[in-house]
Each structure stands twice: as structure tokens, then as C-alpha cells.
mmCIF file of C-alpha atoms and ligand atoms in Angstrom:
data_model
loop_
_atom_site.group_PDB
_atom_site.id
_atom_site.type_symbol
_atom_site.label_atom_id
_atom_site.label_comp_id
_atom_site.label_asym_id
_atom_site.label_seq_id
_atom_site.Cartn_x
_atom_site.Cartn_y
_atom_site.Cartn_z
ATOM 1 C CA MET A 1 -3.531 -24.470 13.074
ATOM 2 C CA THR A 2 -1.405 -22.627 10.281
ATOM 3 C CA ASP A 3 2.317 -21.587 10.858
ATOM 4 C CA LYS A 4 1.832 -18.696 7.849
ATOM 5 C CA THR A 5 1.647 -15.439 8.994
ATOM 6 C CA PRO A 6 -1.664 -13.863 9.573
ATOM 7 C CA LEU A 7 -1.617 -10.963 6.963
ATOM 8 C CA LEU A 8 -4.496 -7.965 6.597
ATOM 9 C CA ILE A 9 -3.877 -5.359 3.747
ATOM 10 C CA ASP A 10 -5.654 -1.720 4.072
ATOM 11 C CA THR A 11 -6.065 -1.287 0.704
ATOM 12 C CA ASP A 12 -7.176 1.532 -2.478
ATOM 13 C CA PRO A 13 -6.852 -0.473 -5.178
ATOM 14 C CA GLY A 14 -5.919 1.018 -7.134
ATOM 15 C CA VAL A 15 -3.276 -0.579 -10.169
ATOM 16 C CA ASP A 16 0.186 -0.515 -7.720
ATOM 17 C CA ASP A 17 -2.505 -1.832 -5.393
ATOM 18 C CA ALA A 18 -3.669 -4.726 -7.364
ATOM 19 C CA LEU A 19 0.195 -5.596 -8.204
ATOM 20 C CA ALA A 20 0.620 -5.809 -4.358
ATOM 21 C CA LEU A 21 -2.077 -7.770 -3.360
ATOM 22 C CA LEU A 22 -0.756 -10.323 -6.554
ATOM 23 C CA MET A 23 2.446 -10.757 -4.583
ATOM 24 C CA ALA A 24 0.636 -11.292 -1.362
ATOM 25 C CA PHE A 25 -1.407 -13.821 -2.808
ATOM 26 C CA ASN A 26 1.369 -15.758 -3.962
ATOM 27 C CA ASP A 27 3.168 -15.853 -1.192
ATOM 28 C CA SER A 28 3.231 -19.346 0.569
ATOM 29 C CA ARG A 29 4.351 -18.400 3.961
ATOM 30 C CA HIS A 30 1.712 -15.889 4.470
ATOM 31 C CA ASP A 31 -2.294 -16.198 4.613
ATOM 32 C CA VAL A 32 -4.111 -13.639 3.709
ATOM 33 C CA VAL A 33 -7.133 -13.169 6.456
ATOM 34 C CA GLY A 34 -9.079 -9.910 5.000
ATOM 35 C CA LEU A 35 -8.746 -6.554 2.874
ATOM 36 C CA THR A 36 -9.888 -3.554 4.881
ATOM 37 C CA VAL A 37 -10.692 -1.120 1.893
ATOM 38 C CA ALA A 38 -10.192 2.446 1.758
ATOM 39 C CA ALA A 39 -11.342 5.718 -0.352
ATOM 40 C CA GLY A 40 -8.266 6.899 -1.810
ATOM 41 C CA ASN A 41 -7.060 6.321 -5.379
ATOM 42 C CA VAL A 42 -10.734 6.814 -6.577
ATOM 43 C CA GLY A 43 -13.963 6.339 -4.506
ATOM 44 C CA LEU A 44 -14.737 3.846 -1.888
ATOM 45 C CA LYS A 45 -17.594 2.212 -4.430
ATOM 46 C CA HIS A 46 -14.326 1.610 -6.752
ATOM 47 C CA THR A 47 -11.824 0.681 -4.650
ATOM 48 C CA VAL A 48 -14.094 -1.872 -3.050
ATOM 49 C CA ALA A 49 -15.534 -3.026 -6.519
ATOM 50 C CA ASN A 50 -12.246 -3.049 -7.595
ATOM 51 C CA ALA A 51 -10.893 -5.523 -4.363
ATOM 52 C CA LEU A 52 -13.290 -7.816 -4.973
ATOM 53 C CA LYS A 53 -12.544 -8.251 -8.826
ATOM 54 C CA LEU A 54 -8.856 -8.499 -7.982
ATOM 55 C CA CYS A 55 -9.738 -11.868 -5.552
ATOM 56 C CA GLU A 56 -12.168 -13.093 -8.180
ATOM 57 C CA VAL A 57 -10.076 -13.327 -10.691
ATOM 58 C CA ALA A 58 -6.792 -14.466 -8.677
ATOM 59 C CA GLY A 59 -9.486 -17.350 -7.886
ATOM 60 C CA ARG A 60 -9.156 -15.916 -4.072
ATOM 61 C CA ALA A 61 -13.264 -14.875 -3.761
ATOM 62 C CA ASP A 62 -12.484 -16.854 -0.208
ATOM 63 C CA ILE A 63 -10.901 -13.944 1.126
ATOM 64 C CA PRO A 64 -13.276 -11.499 3.055
ATOM 65 C CA VAL A 65 -13.133 -7.438 1.700
ATOM 66 C CA PHE A 66 -14.325 -5.056 4.096
ATOM 67 C CA ALA A 67 -15.375 -1.148 2.892
ATOM 68 C CA GLY A 68 -14.142 1.252 5.555
ATOM 69 C CA CYS A 69 -14.315 5.070 5.287
ATOM 70 C CA ALA A 70 -15.683 6.824 2.202
ATOM 71 C CA GLY A 71 -13.477 9.575 2.582
ATOM 72 C CA PRO A 72 -10.900 11.754 4.982
ATOM 73 C CA LEU A 73 -11.342 11.855 8.575
ATOM 74 C CA LEU A 74 -11.742 15.710 8.440
ATOM 75 C CA HIS A 75 -10.939 17.217 4.804
ATOM 76 C CA PRO A 76 -11.791 16.308 0.875
ATOM 77 C CA ALA A 77 -9.238 15.841 -0.943
ATOM 78 C CA PRO A 78 -8.523 15.218 -4.730
ATOM 79 C CA ASP A 79 -8.097 11.181 -5.372
ATOM 80 C CA ALA A 80 -5.949 9.717 -8.485
ATOM 81 C CA GLY A 81 -8.011 8.733 -10.807
ATOM 82 C CA TYR A 82 -5.823 10.525 -13.508
ATOM 83 C CA VAL A 83 -3.532 8.006 -12.745
ATOM 84 C CA HIS A 84 -5.294 4.756 -11.811
ATOM 85 C CA GLY A 85 -8.162 5.478 -14.170
ATOM 86 C CA GLN A 86 -11.534 7.111 -13.057
ATOM 87 C CA ASP A 87 -12.532 3.985 -11.813
ATOM 88 C CA GLY A 88 -8.767 2.882 -9.925
ATOM 89 C CA PHE A 89 -8.593 -0.043 -12.755
ATOM 90 C CA GLY A 90 -7.750 1.364 -15.799
ATOM 91 C CA ASP A 91 -11.398 1.807 -17.021
ATOM 92 C CA VAL A 92 -11.554 -1.489 -19.258
ATOM 93 C CA GLY A 93 -15.377 -1.898 -18.031
ATOM 94 C CA TYR A 94 -14.468 -5.293 -16.252
ATOM 95 C CA GLU A 95 -17.853 -7.241 -15.360
ATOM 96 C CA PRO A 96 -18.133 -6.834 -12.038
ATOM 97 C CA ALA A 97 -17.165 -9.929 -9.175
ATOM 98 C CA LYS A 98 -19.931 -11.936 -8.049
ATOM 99 C CA HIS A 99 -19.535 -11.944 -4.825
ATOM 100 C CA LYS A 100 -20.074 -9.003 -2.235
ATOM 101 C CA ALA A 101 -18.096 -6.751 0.201
ATOM 102 C CA GLU A 102 -18.527 -8.095 4.147
ATOM 103 C CA ALA A 103 -21.237 -6.381 6.712
ATOM 104 C CA GLU A 104 -18.702 -5.264 9.285
ATOM 105 C CA HIS A 105 -17.147 -2.045 8.616
ATOM 106 C CA ALA A 106 -13.008 -2.490 7.614
ATOM 107 C CA ALA A 107 -12.101 -0.400 10.797
ATOM 108 C CA GLN A 108 -13.736 -3.028 12.976
ATOM 109 C CA ALA A 109 -12.523 -5.769 10.884
ATOM 110 C CA ILE A 110 -8.961 -4.275 11.474
ATOM 111 C CA LEU A 111 -9.839 -4.832 15.306
ATOM 112 C CA ARG A 112 -11.268 -8.010 15.278
ATOM 113 C CA PHE A 113 -8.271 -9.357 13.161
ATOM 114 C CA SER A 114 -5.802 -8.010 15.723
ATOM 115 C CA HIS A 115 -7.530 -9.948 18.760
ATOM 116 C CA ALA A 116 -8.154 -13.125 16.347
ATOM 117 C CA HIS A 117 -4.108 -13.557 15.775
ATOM 118 C CA ALA A 118 -3.159 -10.931 18.540
ATOM 119 C CA GLY A 119 1.034 -11.046 18.508
ATOM 120 C CA LYS A 120 1.425 -12.580 14.937
ATOM 121 C CA LEU A 121 -0.786 -10.168 12.590
ATOM 122 C CA LEU A 122 1.091 -8.433 9.652
ATOM 123 C CA LEU A 123 -0.734 -5.288 9.055
ATOM 124 C CA VAL A 124 0.500 -3.219 5.744
ATOM 125 C CA ALA A 125 -1.607 0.064 4.911
ATOM 126 C CA LEU A 126 -1.141 0.596 0.771
ATOM 127 C CA GLY A 127 -3.720 3.902 1.106
ATOM 128 C CA PRO A 128 -4.181 6.249 2.815
ATOM 129 C CA LEU A 129 -4.779 5.787 6.615
ATOM 130 C CA THR A 130 -8.402 6.859 7.629
ATOM 131 C CA ASN A 131 -9.095 2.931 8.504
ATOM 132 C CA ILE A 132 -6.354 2.310 10.770
ATOM 133 C CA ALA A 133 -7.026 5.819 12.278
ATOM 134 C CA LEU A 134 -10.718 5.172 13.117
ATOM 135 C CA ALA A 135 -9.826 1.609 14.720
ATOM 136 C CA LEU A 136 -7.219 3.219 16.785
ATOM 137 C CA LYS A 137 -10.086 5.273 18.143
ATOM 138 C CA LEU A 138 -12.311 2.457 18.750
ATOM 139 C CA ASP A 139 -9.808 0.741 20.320
ATOM 140 C CA PRO A 140 -6.150 2.856 21.275
ATOM 141 C CA THR A 141 -4.364 -1.119 22.322
ATOM 142 C CA LEU A 142 -4.523 -2.157 18.829
ATOM 143 C CA PRO A 143 -0.746 -1.815 18.856
ATOM 144 C CA GLN A 144 0.041 -4.288 21.251
ATOM 145 C CA ARG A 145 -1.505 -6.792 19.202
ATOM 146 C CA VAL A 146 0.124 -6.251 15.783
ATOM 147 C CA ALA A 147 3.246 -8.152 15.391
ATOM 148 C CA ARG A 148 4.661 -5.876 12.087
ATOM 149 C CA PHE A 149 3.081 -2.795 10.629
ATOM 150 C CA VAL A 150 4.464 -1.924 7.401
ATOM 151 C CA VAL A 151 2.992 1.008 5.367
ATOM 152 C CA MET A 152 3.594 2.516 2.069
ATOM 153 C CA GLY A 153 3.335 6.552 2.443
ATOM 154 C CA GLY A 154 5.365 9.578 3.127
ATOM 155 C CA ALA A 155 8.548 10.664 1.411
ATOM 156 C CA VAL A 156 11.424 11.069 4.201
ATOM 157 C CA THR A 157 13.073 13.971 2.128
ATOM 158 C CA CYS A 158 9.765 15.628 1.823
ATOM 159 C CA GLN A 159 10.300 15.420 -1.955
ATOM 160 C CA GLY A 160 6.513 14.345 -2.702
ATOM 161 C CA ASN A 161 4.517 12.911 -5.654
ATOM 162 C CA ILE A 162 0.917 14.627 -5.031
ATOM 163 C CA THR A 163 2.696 18.625 -3.612
ATOM 164 C CA PRO A 164 5.921 18.939 -3.893
ATOM 165 C CA ALA A 165 6.422 18.206 -0.194
ATOM 166 C CA ALA A 166 3.889 15.542 0.362
ATOM 167 C CA GLU A 167 3.213 11.926 -0.946
ATOM 168 C CA PHE A 168 -0.426 10.874 -1.944
ATOM 169 C CA ASN A 169 -1.176 8.432 1.145
ATOM 170 C CA ILE A 170 -0.388 10.747 3.571
ATOM 171 C CA TYR A 171 -1.284 13.516 1.966
ATOM 172 C CA PHE A 172 -4.877 12.196 1.018
ATOM 173 C CA ASP A 173 -5.830 12.518 5.074
ATOM 174 C CA PRO A 174 -2.875 13.684 7.228
ATOM 175 C CA GLU A 175 -4.972 13.769 10.212
ATOM 176 C CA ALA A 176 -5.431 10.289 9.739
ATOM 177 C CA ALA A 177 -1.797 9.460 8.854
ATOM 178 C CA HIS A 178 -1.038 12.062 12.292
ATOM 179 C CA ILE A 179 -3.476 9.586 14.243
ATOM 180 C CA VAL A 180 -1.572 6.621 13.243
ATOM 181 C CA PHE A 181 1.691 7.683 13.277
ATOM 182 C CA ASP A 182 1.560 8.628 16.734
ATOM 183 C CA ALA A 183 -0.021 5.580 18.153
ATOM 184 C CA PHE A 184 2.564 3.007 16.684
ATOM 185 C CA GLU A 185 5.739 2.411 18.456
ATOM 186 C CA ARG A 186 7.351 1.105 15.094
ATOM 187 C CA ILE A 187 6.319 1.542 11.430
ATOM 188 C CA GLU A 188 8.068 0.149 8.678
ATOM 189 C CA LEU A 189 8.313 2.510 6.289
ATOM 190 C CA ALA A 190 8.214 2.262 2.442
ATOM 191 C CA ASP A 191 8.031 5.666 1.218
ATOM 192 C CA TRP A 192 7.760 7.163 -2.180
ATOM 193 C CA GLU A 193 11.210 7.922 -2.466
ATOM 194 C CA ALA A 194 12.537 4.845 -1.546
ATOM 195 C CA VAL A 195 9.854 3.857 -4.366
ATOM 196 C CA ILE A 196 11.873 6.049 -7.442
ATOM 197 C CA ALA A 197 15.055 4.375 -6.450
ATOM 198 C CA HIS A 198 13.565 1.237 -7.179
ATOM 199 C CA GLY A 199 11.634 1.787 -10.330
ATOM 200 C CA LEU A 200 10.775 -1.097 -12.963
ATOM 201 C CA HIS A 201 11.923 -0.729 -16.759
ATOM 202 C CA HIS A 202 8.963 -0.650 -18.959
ATOM 203 C CA ALA A 203 10.093 -2.837 -21.076
ATOM 204 C CA ARG A 204 11.140 -5.735 -18.286
ATOM 205 C CA VAL A 205 7.392 -4.979 -16.987
ATOM 206 C CA ALA A 206 5.739 -5.786 -20.338
ATOM 207 C CA GLU A 207 7.924 -8.754 -20.680
ATOM 208 C CA TRP A 208 6.318 -10.194 -17.399
ATOM 209 C CA LEU A 209 3.147 -9.431 -18.451
ATOM 210 C CA LYS A 210 3.147 -12.496 -21.371
ATOM 211 C CA ALA A 211 3.228 -14.563 -18.659
ATOM 212 C CA GLY A 212 -0.104 -15.713 -20.528
ATOM 213 C CA THR A 213 -2.177 -16.312 -16.789
ATOM 214 C CA GLU A 214 -5.040 -15.319 -15.887
ATOM 215 C CA ARG A 215 -3.992 -12.997 -13.527
ATOM 216 C CA GLY A 216 -1.371 -12.009 -15.754
ATOM 217 C CA ARG A 217 -3.810 -10.770 -18.792
ATOM 218 C CA PHE A 218 -5.950 -9.439 -16.197
ATOM 219 C CA TYR A 219 -3.559 -7.490 -14.919
ATOM 220 C CA ASP A 220 -2.339 -6.347 -18.171
ATOM 221 C CA ARG A 221 -5.314 -4.793 -18.584
ATOM 222 C CA ILE A 222 -6.298 -2.971 -16.062
ATOM 223 C CA SER A 223 -2.611 -1.106 -15.694
ATOM 224 C CA GLU A 224 -2.712 -0.533 -19.269
ATOM 225 C CA LYS A 225 -3.327 3.289 -19.240
ATOM 226 C CA THR A 226 -1.466 4.289 -16.053
ATOM 227 C CA ARG A 227 1.568 3.039 -17.937
ATOM 228 C CA LEU A 228 0.871 4.769 -20.731
ATOM 229 C CA TRP A 229 0.517 7.636 -18.551
ATOM 230 C CA SER A 230 3.880 6.752 -16.462
ATOM 231 C CA ILE A 231 5.854 6.818 -20.095
ATOM 232 C CA ASP A 232 4.010 10.257 -21.062
ATOM 233 C CA ARG A 233 4.957 11.420 -17.559
ATOM 234 C CA ARG A 234 7.836 10.055 -15.926
ATOM 235 C CA GLY A 235 10.130 8.549 -18.372
ATOM 236 C CA ASP A 236 11.742 4.828 -18.653
ATOM 237 C CA HIS A 237 10.835 3.895 -15.099
ATOM 238 C CA TRP A 238 7.029 2.652 -13.704
ATOM 239 C CA PHE A 239 7.006 3.308 -9.888
ATOM 240 C CA ALA A 240 4.808 0.471 -8.088
ATOM 241 C CA ALA A 241 4.868 1.898 -4.715
ATOM 242 C CA ASP A 242 2.486 -0.471 -2.891
ATOM 243 C CA ALA A 243 4.802 -3.595 -4.671
ATOM 244 C CA LEU A 244 7.992 -2.324 -3.324
ATOM 245 C CA ALA A 245 6.153 -1.845 0.581
ATOM 246 C CA MET A 246 4.278 -5.287 -0.091
ATOM 247 C CA ALA A 247 7.855 -6.910 -1.236
ATOM 248 C CA TYR A 248 8.864 -5.274 2.357
ATOM 249 C CA ALA A 249 6.501 -7.077 4.162
ATOM 250 C CA LEU A 250 6.420 -10.488 2.703
ATOM 251 C CA GLU A 251 10.473 -10.959 2.641
ATOM 252 C CA PRO A 252 11.953 -8.415 5.161
ATOM 253 C CA ASP A 253 15.605 -9.485 4.585
ATOM 254 C CA GLY A 254 15.285 -8.401 0.951
ATOM 255 C CA ALA A 255 16.120 -5.091 2.946
ATOM 256 C CA LEU A 256 19.404 -3.808 2.016
ATOM 257 C CA GLU A 257 19.772 -0.616 3.831
ATOM 258 C CA VAL A 258 16.910 0.616 6.657
ATOM 259 C CA LEU A 259 17.011 3.660 8.468
ATOM 260 C CA GLU A 260 15.234 3.979 12.111
ATOM 261 C CA ARG A 261 14.473 7.525 13.242
ATOM 262 C CA PRO A 262 11.757 9.850 14.640
ATOM 263 C CA ILE A 263 9.128 10.728 11.761
ATOM 264 C CA SER A 264 5.970 13.039 12.593
ATOM 265 C CA ILE A 265 3.535 14.382 10.196
ATOM 266 C CA GLU A 266 2.776 18.005 9.203
ATOM 267 C CA LEU A 267 -1.170 18.732 9.235
ATOM 268 C CA GLU A 268 -0.643 22.666 8.317
ATOM 269 C CA GLY A 269 0.912 24.806 6.047
ATOM 270 C CA ARG A 270 0.360 25.306 2.086
ATOM 271 C CA HIS A 271 3.433 23.829 1.063
ATOM 272 C CA GLY A 272 3.895 21.646 4.704
ATOM 273 C CA ARG A 273 0.234 19.998 4.791
ATOM 274 C CA GLY A 274 0.928 15.799 4.556
ATOM 275 C CA ALA A 275 4.704 16.196 4.896
ATOM 276 C CA THR A 276 6.569 13.356 6.582
ATOM 277 C CA VAL A 277 8.908 15.191 8.695
ATOM 278 C CA VAL A 278 11.457 12.692 9.578
ATOM 279 C CA ASP A 279 14.162 14.050 12.454
ATOM 280 C CA TRP A 280 16.819 12.796 10.119
ATOM 281 C CA ARG A 281 20.004 14.356 13.115
ATOM 282 C CA ARG A 282 17.728 13.098 16.005
ATOM 283 C CA GLN A 283 17.572 17.204 17.389
ATOM 284 C CA GLU A 284 14.046 16.829 19.399
ATOM 285 C CA GLY A 285 15.177 13.766 21.143
ATOM 286 C CA LEU A 286 11.997 11.960 20.237
ATOM 287 C CA PRO A 287 12.303 8.130 20.132
ATOM 288 C CA ASP A 288 12.880 6.288 16.625
ATOM 289 C CA LYS A 289 10.021 4.473 15.423
ATOM 290 C CA ALA A 290 10.102 4.619 11.523
ATOM 291 C CA ALA A 291 12.087 2.381 10.228
ATOM 292 C CA ILE A 292 12.764 3.629 6.840
ATOM 293 C CA LEU A 293 13.767 1.146 3.574
ATOM 294 C CA MET A 294 16.220 2.464 2.053
ATOM 295 C CA ARG A 295 17.443 0.418 -0.414
ATOM 296 C CA TYR A 296 15.673 -2.877 -1.338
ATOM 297 C CA ASP A 297 17.352 -5.866 -3.659
ATOM 298 C CA GLN A 298 15.715 -4.939 -7.437
ATOM 299 C CA ASP A 299 16.614 -8.643 -8.248
ATOM 300 C CA ARG A 300 14.330 -9.975 -5.633
ATOM 301 C CA PHE A 301 12.194 -7.351 -5.762
ATOM 302 C CA GLU A 302 11.586 -8.093 -9.474
ATOM 303 C CA SER A 303 11.400 -11.578 -9.068
ATOM 304 C CA LEU A 304 8.585 -11.267 -6.548
ATOM 305 C CA ILE A 305 6.612 -9.321 -8.941
ATOM 306 C CA GLN A 306 7.026 -11.585 -11.836
ATOM 307 C CA ALA A 307 6.217 -14.871 -9.887
ATOM 308 C CA ALA A 308 3.173 -12.957 -8.712
ATOM 309 C CA LEU A 309 1.933 -12.263 -12.342
ATOM 310 C CA ALA A 310 3.073 -15.426 -13.848
ATOM 311 C CA ALA A 311 1.301 -17.728 -11.147
ATOM 312 C CA GLY A 312 -2.082 -18.992 -12.220
HETATM 313 C C1 BDR B 401 0.619 6.071 -3.434
HETATM 314 O O1 BDR B 401 -0.407 6.269 -4.102
HETATM 315 C C2 BDR B 401 -1.483 5.819 -4.885
HETATM 316 O O2 BDR B 401 -1.485 6.731 -5.500
HETATM 317 C C3 BDR B 401 -0.672 3.975 -4.731
HETATM 318 O O3 BDR B 401 -1.463 3.319 -4.750
HETATM 319 C C4 BDR B 401 0.528 4.482 -3.628
HETATM 320 O O4 BDR B 401 -0.158 3.817 -2.776
HETATM 321 C C5 BDR B 401 2.155 6.364 -3.708
HETATM 322 O O5 BDR B 401 2.376 7.757 -3.601
HETATM 323 CA CA1 CA B 402 -2.302 2.274 -3.056
#
């Protein structure tokens, strides 16, 4: 028996997913029980290969990786290969991991882990919510067994990154997001606007990447392309979205301001599709279900990243 918190991560690696995973691997109070993988940043073949490779590089090939949905529930959506590289890991041509994904589907694995760790499971979603929506369709009682559910997604005043109003993870599969946001009574949310408020200065990131560890060297390679893209497009700060969500998940006491509000997912409209509509003034009388991260201790966030890259 372990008194560590069981942590299940649904992810679409993805350069910022990789950083978040390294943070989770480096946390002694959490036990990463599995990675369930979705398509999102790039296609499923790549996101699964990337998850396996990251585990191998980190010496964590013992963590089972489960392939999930190869696309959104209903409507095809464009990926983010232009940010993360066409293979999702910067197109550096890494040698594939030696081990393979499990045979079990990610949605079934989510349900199995929810039973195995009922009442204790920390579920963190770093990609489109397709796998979790499918798990909910298979078994709507899933939320009863999840202790905490942390999501990277949304843009809480509709200042999106993929459309003017929508954030990538939600926009990629709004129907899945609708199912998930409807089903869970409480969702701890690190949205894109919080990410923008917690940028990482490129010069500091470059310093951390000199750690000289295998993890740091690999991360330097796979993240170079997206960091250069970011300098070109977004200026001095890098926005590692999934890393902020993981900081909130691993060390929630680092949150300096959290606001609870009702939230719903918009499915239609040229500008509205994929938007996360927060009822800031509680006009509709719906229950508060999103615990929205507004401010996180920046020093704590940066220390978690630095330590994850320096870990050997
Ligand atoms: C989210 O979209 C993806 O590109 C990132 O991995 C992150 O999960 C940010 O909007
Ligand atoms: Ca992601």
C-alpha cells in the first residue's frame, strides 16, 4: 500500500504536455498510475508514440500508456502540428520507444482506474476531452469515484487561442467537452487566460534547459521548434499551458486566487463554437461547477518546472 495520491493523466503530447508529465513524474506525493492518450495536438499515432518515448526517457517505462480516441466524437478538427511540430515533439526524429501501448482502450482504462482508486483518484486532463466523454458514456457514475478533476482548457472571458473565442482543447472536440462539463459537479480549471498570465520568460527557460540531465536534454530538443515559434509569434514569454494545469493539480495550495462559477460549452456559431461560457454574475441560477484558477504563485510554478527538468 502507498499513501501517495493516484494520478491518472489524459493527454495529447504535445510539447507542453511533455513538460507537465515530467512535473508529475517528479512529484513524490503522487503516483502516476497511467497515461490515457487522445488525438489533439497531432494524430493519435504520434501522441501515443510521444507518451511512450517520454516515459522511456524519464526511466518510467513502467507507467502504462493507453491509446484512446483517434479523433473528436462528431466533427473533424484541425490539429496543432504548426505549434508542436508535425509529430508533436518538434520533428527531431527521435528513436521510437522500445515498449508498446497497452491493448486496453483509454476510456476503459479510465473507468478501471476509477474503480481501483475510488474516492482517491486525481484525474488531470491536458488534451481534448474525447476519451473522458467516451468513458462517461460507458459509465455515467465515473464522477462519483474521482476525488479531484483538473482540466487544462477553455478561455473564461472568451479570449481564445484557436479562434477569437475558443481555446484549442475545447474547440478540438466541443461535444466531448459539453458531455464532460455537464457530468462533473466540480472541475478545477486552468484556462488559456490563466496561462497567458503565467508566462515563462524564454531566457529563464533556456537556463533551466541547461540542467544536463537526460530529461532536460531531451526536452530541450523536442521543445526547441515550438519555443522558436513562440518567440516569433508571441514575444518574450512562453506559455506552457499544460504545465500550469499540472502545477495546480500537484500543488493546489500554490493557487493564490480561485473563482467558482457556473460554466457551459458552446457548440454552435461561427464564433461561438468551442467557447467556454462562464456565468460570471450567476444570472442563470446554475450551480458553480468550475473552480477557475486566476492566479498561481509564479515562483512556485517556475520551481516545479525547473526541478522537473533537473531531475535525473
Ligand atoms: C492546449 O492546447 C494544446 O495545444 C496544448 O497542449 C494545451 O493542452 C492549450 O490551448
Ligand atoms: Ca495538451
